Amino acid sequence: MAKEVIIGIDLGTTNSCVSIVDNGTPVVLENYNGKRTTPSVVSFKDGEIIVGDNAKNQLETNPDTIASIKRLMGSTQTVKANGRTYKPEEISAMILEYLKKYAEDKVGKKIEKAVITVPAYFDNAQREATKVAGKIAGLDVLRIINEPTAAAMAFGLDKADKEMKVLVFDLGGGTFDVSILDIDNDKEAGKSFEVLATSGDNRLGGDDWDAEIVKWLVEKIKKDQKVDVTANKMAMARLKAAAEKA
């Protein structure tokens, strides 16, 4: 019987990624553009749902484009696009479905189960909303794991044979947070991870730095060239791309 594939997903505010464990080694899968991360952006155009890099390229030019939906997870807020209203879970499901599809193409078999990471500060409503998004995308979400716990495990701290307290600093595109983990190594109960404290800002991250760089560029162009480029959507898109690259 062929071994079942369970994917691990980091559903991020700005970017997401999907991985598998291959012969005991975690492997991050590349998307259709050959990248290991996929922008968490969904765009609607001509009856088509576009996810990832191609959707991100339409952020400045297509009003039916949605980004940073993770910030609304677990809330009653909705977003409008494509002539209708969507819940955060529905948009997140489109991102998860895209990740699932290219993962299936990479491994060559159908995937039905996943483990998804969430910020340590996510409350029960936000965690349940993440599970619902997975279900809509056709995934049985086996576990929701705190992102700092996943980070500690990625660095092999689950293999250490001693108790320790670890600080995990998670700086993302749309958020940042700091968590303190207590890693306990009980011989009978096994390894356990407990989040002792977490704090941060879920509306501050790399995207905000990019925005400040774009603002600086706009002001410099206006001062040096006497041109206001804010009304030029293509120019603004190019400035944002340049800011991100820088």
Short mmCIF file of C-alpha atoms in Angstrom, two decimals:
data_model
loop_
_atom_site.label_atom_id
_atom_site.label_comp_id
_atom_site.label_asym_id
_atom_site.label_seq_id
_atom_site.Cartn_x
_atom_site.Cartn_y
_atom_site.Cartn_z
CA MET A 1 0.00 0.00 0.00
CA ALA A 2 1.37 3.41 -1.00
CA LYS A 3 2.39 5.56 1.94
CA GLU A 4 -0.04 8.38 2.69
CA VAL A 5 1.29 11.91 2.22
CA ILE A 6 0.47 14.50 4.88
CA ILE A 7 1.48 18.05 4.05
CA GLY A 8 2.60 20.76 6.44
CA ILE A 9 1.36 24.26 5.63
CA ASP A 10 2.47 27.66 6.85
CA LEU A 11 -0.52 29.84 6.00
CA GLY A 12 1.07 33.26 6.30
CA THR A 13 -0.28 36.79 6.19
CA THR A 14 1.95 37.74 3.29
CA ASN A 15 3.39 34.46 2.03
CA SER A 16 2.56 30.78 2.51
CA CYS A 17 4.43 27.55 1.90
CA VAL A 18 3.84 23.82 1.89
CA SER A 19 6.16 20.97 2.81
CA ILE A 20 6.35 17.20 3.17
CA VAL A 21 8.60 14.84 5.11
CA ASP A 22 10.61 12.77 2.63
CA ASN A 23 12.53 9.85 4.17
CA GLY A 24 12.64 11.64 7.51
CA THR A 25 13.71 14.99 6.03
CA PRO A 26 11.39 18.01 5.75
CA VAL A 27 11.24 19.33 2.18
CA VAL A 28 9.60 22.63 1.20
CA LEU A 29 7.89 22.18 -2.17
CA GLU A 30 8.28 24.72 -4.96
CA ASN A 31 5.22 26.23 -6.59
CA TYR A 32 4.53 26.46 -10.32
CA ASN A 33 6.86 29.46 -10.57
CA GLY A 34 9.73 27.53 -8.99
CA LYS A 35 9.49 29.46 -5.70
CA ARG A 36 9.41 27.98 -2.20
CA THR A 37 6.94 30.59 -0.94
CA THR A 38 3.65 31.71 -2.46
CA PRO A 39 2.12 35.16 -1.89
CA SER A 40 -1.09 34.84 0.15
CA VAL A 41 -2.98 36.86 -2.43
CA VAL A 42 -6.16 36.00 -4.34
CA SER A 43 -7.35 37.82 -7.44
CA PHE A 44 -10.47 37.46 -9.57
CA LYS A 45 -10.37 38.21 -13.27
CA ASP A 46 -12.58 37.14 -16.20
CA GLY A 47 -14.27 34.47 -14.09
CA GLU A 48 -10.95 32.98 -13.02
CA ILE A 49 -9.54 32.65 -9.49
CA ILE A 50 -5.84 33.55 -9.47
CA VAL A 51 -3.60 32.79 -6.47
CA GLY A 52 0.01 33.59 -5.66
CA ASP A 53 2.55 35.56 -7.67
CA ASN A 54 0.20 36.26 -10.57
CA ALA A 55 -2.41 37.61 -8.15
CA LYS A 56 0.15 39.71 -6.32
CA ASN A 57 1.14 41.34 -9.62
CA GLN A 58 -2.42 42.65 -9.85
CA LEU A 59 -2.55 44.24 -6.39
CA GLU A 60 -2.18 47.78 -7.71
CA THR A 61 -4.17 47.38 -10.91
CA ASN A 62 -7.05 44.98 -10.18
CA PRO A 63 -9.53 46.06 -7.46
CA ASP A 64 -10.78 42.46 -7.21
CA THR A 65 -7.56 41.41 -5.48
CA ILE A 66 -7.38 40.43 -1.80
CA ALA A 67 -4.27 40.27 0.38
CA SER A 68 -3.50 39.81 4.12
CA ILE A 69 -6.75 37.93 4.70
CA LYS A 70 -5.15 36.14 7.66
CA ARG A 71 -5.62 39.29 9.72
CA LEU A 72 -9.40 38.77 9.53
CA MET A 73 -9.45 35.06 10.39
CA GLY A 74 -11.82 34.24 13.25
CA SER A 75 -13.71 37.52 12.87
CA THR A 76 -17.13 38.27 11.39
CA GLN A 77 -15.62 40.72 8.91
CA THR A 78 -15.98 40.02 5.21
CA VAL A 79 -14.33 41.25 2.03
CA LYS A 80 -15.92 42.22 -1.26
CA ALA A 81 -14.56 41.16 -4.64
CA ASN A 82 -15.74 39.62 -7.87
CA GLY A 83 -19.23 41.03 -7.33
CA ARG A 84 -19.86 39.18 -4.06
CA THR A 85 -18.95 39.00 -0.39
CA TYR A 86 -16.45 36.45 0.96
CA LYS A 87 -15.69 35.26 4.47
CA PRO A 88 -11.99 35.16 5.46
CA GLU A 89 -12.17 31.33 5.57
CA GLU A 90 -13.28 31.22 1.93
CA ILE A 91 -10.37 33.32 0.68
CA SER A 92 -7.91 31.38 2.86
CA ALA A 93 -9.34 28.16 1.43
CA MET A 94 -8.47 29.34 -2.09
CA ILE A 95 -4.85 29.80 -1.00
CA LEU A 96 -4.81 26.40 0.71
CA GLU A 97 -6.36 24.75 -2.35
CA TYR A 98 -3.62 26.22 -4.55
CA LEU A 99 -0.91 24.93 -2.18
CA LYS A 100 -2.60 21.53 -2.08
CA LYS A 101 -2.80 21.32 -5.86
CA TYR A 102 0.85 22.04 -6.58
CA ALA A 103 1.87 19.74 -3.72
CA GLU A 104 -0.16 16.96 -5.36
CA ASP A 105 1.49 17.65 -8.71
CA LYS A 106 4.92 17.52 -7.05
CA VAL A 107 4.42 14.24 -5.19
CA GLY A 108 2.24 12.64 -7.85
CA LYS A 109 -0.60 11.56 -5.60
CA LYS A 110 -3.81 12.87 -4.05
CA ILE A 111 -3.42 14.67 -0.73
CA GLU A 112 -6.23 14.81 1.81
CA LYS A 113 -4.55 15.56 5.14
CA ALA A 114 -2.54 18.47 6.49
CA VAL A 115 -1.00 20.07 9.54
CA ILE A 116 -1.25 23.87 9.59
CA THR A 117 0.73 26.32 11.68
CA VAL A 118 -0.81 29.42 13.30
CA PRO A 119 0.57 32.25 15.45
CA ALA A 120 0.76 31.45 19.16
CA TYR A 121 -1.58 34.37 19.88
CA PHE A 122 -4.39 32.93 17.73
CA ASP A 123 -7.47 32.36 19.88
CA ASN A 124 -9.90 29.46 19.54
CA ALA A 125 -12.07 31.26 16.97
CA GLN A 126 -9.05 31.94 14.76
CA ARG A 127 -7.86 28.34 15.04
CA GLU A 128 -11.31 27.00 14.22
CA ALA A 129 -11.55 29.35 11.23
CA THR A 130 -8.24 27.94 9.98
CA LYS A 131 -9.62 24.40 10.26
CA VAL A 132 -12.76 25.45 8.36
CA ALA A 133 -10.62 26.95 5.60
CA GLY A 134 -8.77 23.65 5.34
CA LYS A 135 -12.04 21.73 5.13
CA ILE A 136 -13.33 23.99 2.34
CA ALA A 137 -10.06 23.34 0.48
CA GLY A 138 -10.65 19.58 0.75
CA LEU A 139 -8.19 18.95 3.57
CA ASP A 140 -8.59 17.07 6.81
CA VAL A 141 -6.63 19.30 9.21
CA LEU A 142 -5.08 16.80 11.62
CA ARG A 143 -3.44 19.37 13.86
CA ILE A 144 -3.05 23.09 14.35
CA ILE A 145 0.48 23.81 15.61
CA ASN A 146 1.80 27.06 17.06
CA GLU A 147 4.31 28.67 14.73
CA PRO A 148 7.01 29.11 17.41
CA THR A 149 6.67 25.41 18.28
CA ALA A 150 7.10 24.50 14.61
CA ALA A 151 10.16 26.77 14.44
CA ALA A 152 11.72 25.13 17.50
CA MET A 153 11.14 21.69 15.98
CA ALA A 154 12.59 22.83 12.65
CA PHE A 155 15.81 23.69 14.44
CA GLY A 156 15.92 20.26 16.04
CA LEU A 157 15.11 21.39 19.57
CA ASP A 158 12.63 18.51 19.86
CA LYS A 159 15.65 16.18 19.72
CA ALA A 160 17.46 17.80 22.65
CA ASP A 161 17.64 15.69 25.81
CA LYS A 162 17.29 18.52 28.31
CA GLU A 163 14.70 21.01 29.46
CA MET A 164 15.06 24.53 28.12
CA LYS A 165 13.35 27.82 27.63
CA VAL A 166 13.61 29.27 24.14
CA LEU A 167 12.74 32.67 22.71
CA VAL A 168 11.38 32.56 19.16
CA PHE A 169 11.28 35.83 17.21
CA ASP A 170 8.96 35.56 14.21
CA LEU A 171 9.19 38.47 11.79
CA GLY A 172 6.76 38.13 8.91
CA GLY A 173 5.54 40.24 6.05
CA GLY A 174 2.41 41.41 7.81
CA THR A 175 3.04 40.56 11.46
CA PHE A 176 5.71 39.96 14.04
CA ASP A 177 5.67 38.29 17.41
CA VAL A 178 7.96 37.03 20.13
CA SER A 179 7.18 33.85 22.05
CA ILE A 180 8.86 32.11 24.96
CA LEU A 181 8.62 28.33 24.87
CA ASP A 182 9.19 25.87 27.68
CA ILE A 183 10.48 22.62 26.21
CA ASP A 184 10.16 19.74 28.64
CA ASN A 185 11.70 16.31 28.14
CA ASP A 186 9.67 13.89 30.25
CA LYS A 187 10.89 10.28 29.88
CA GLU A 188 7.37 8.90 30.30
CA ALA A 189 5.19 11.58 28.68
CA GLY A 190 7.73 12.46 25.99
CA LYS A 191 8.65 15.88 24.62
CA SER A 192 6.25 18.73 25.30
CA PHE A 193 6.17 22.34 24.12
CA GLU A 194 4.38 25.00 26.14
CA VAL A 195 4.03 28.64 25.09
CA LEU A 196 4.70 30.58 28.31
CA ALA A 197 4.21 34.03 26.81
CA THR A 198 3.70 35.67 23.45
CA SER A 199 3.42 39.27 22.33
CA GLY A 200 3.70 41.24 19.14
CA ASP A 201 1.81 43.24 16.55
CA ASN A 202 -0.38 41.53 13.95
CA ARG A 203 -0.48 44.67 11.84
CA LEU A 204 3.22 45.39 11.52
CA GLY A 205 5.77 43.58 9.38
CA GLY A 206 7.90 43.71 6.28
CA ASP A 207 5.01 44.99 4.16
CA ASP A 208 4.92 48.12 6.28
CA TRP A 209 8.64 48.72 5.73
CA ASP A 210 8.09 48.32 1.99
CA ALA A 211 5.29 50.89 2.19
CA GLU A 212 7.61 53.37 3.93
CA ILE A 213 10.25 52.87 1.23
CA VAL A 214 7.62 53.46 -1.49
CA LYS A 215 6.46 56.60 0.34
CA TRP A 216 10.05 57.86 0.46
CA LEU A 217 10.53 57.13 -3.26
CA VAL A 218 7.30 58.93 -4.19
CA GLU A 219 8.36 62.02 -2.25
CA LYS A 220 11.86 61.95 -3.76
CA ILE A 221 10.50 61.65 -7.32
CA LYS A 222 8.10 64.52 -6.66
CA LYS A 223 10.93 66.67 -5.29
CA ASP A 224 13.54 65.82 -7.94
CA GLN A 225 11.37 65.33 -11.03
CA LYS A 226 8.31 67.45 -10.12
CA VAL A 227 6.09 64.45 -10.92
CA ASP A 228 3.42 62.85 -8.71
CA VAL A 229 3.34 59.15 -9.57
CA THR A 230 0.67 58.13 -7.04
CA ALA A 231 -2.07 58.24 -9.71
CA ASN A 232 -0.06 55.96 -12.04
CA LYS A 233 -0.94 52.39 -10.98
CA MET A 234 1.75 50.76 -13.10
CA ALA A 235 4.41 53.11 -11.73
CA MET A 236 3.30 52.40 -8.16
CA ALA A 237 3.40 48.65 -8.83
CA ARG A 238 6.98 48.98 -10.10
CA LEU A 239 8.00 51.06 -7.08
CA LYS A 240 6.52 48.47 -4.71
CA ALA A 241 8.35 45.66 -6.51
CA ALA A 242 11.60 47.63 -6.31
CA ALA A 243 11.06 48.32 -2.60
CA GLU A 244 10.53 44.63 -1.88
CA LYS A 245 13.61 43.68 -3.87
CA ALA A 246 15.70 46.26 -2.03
#
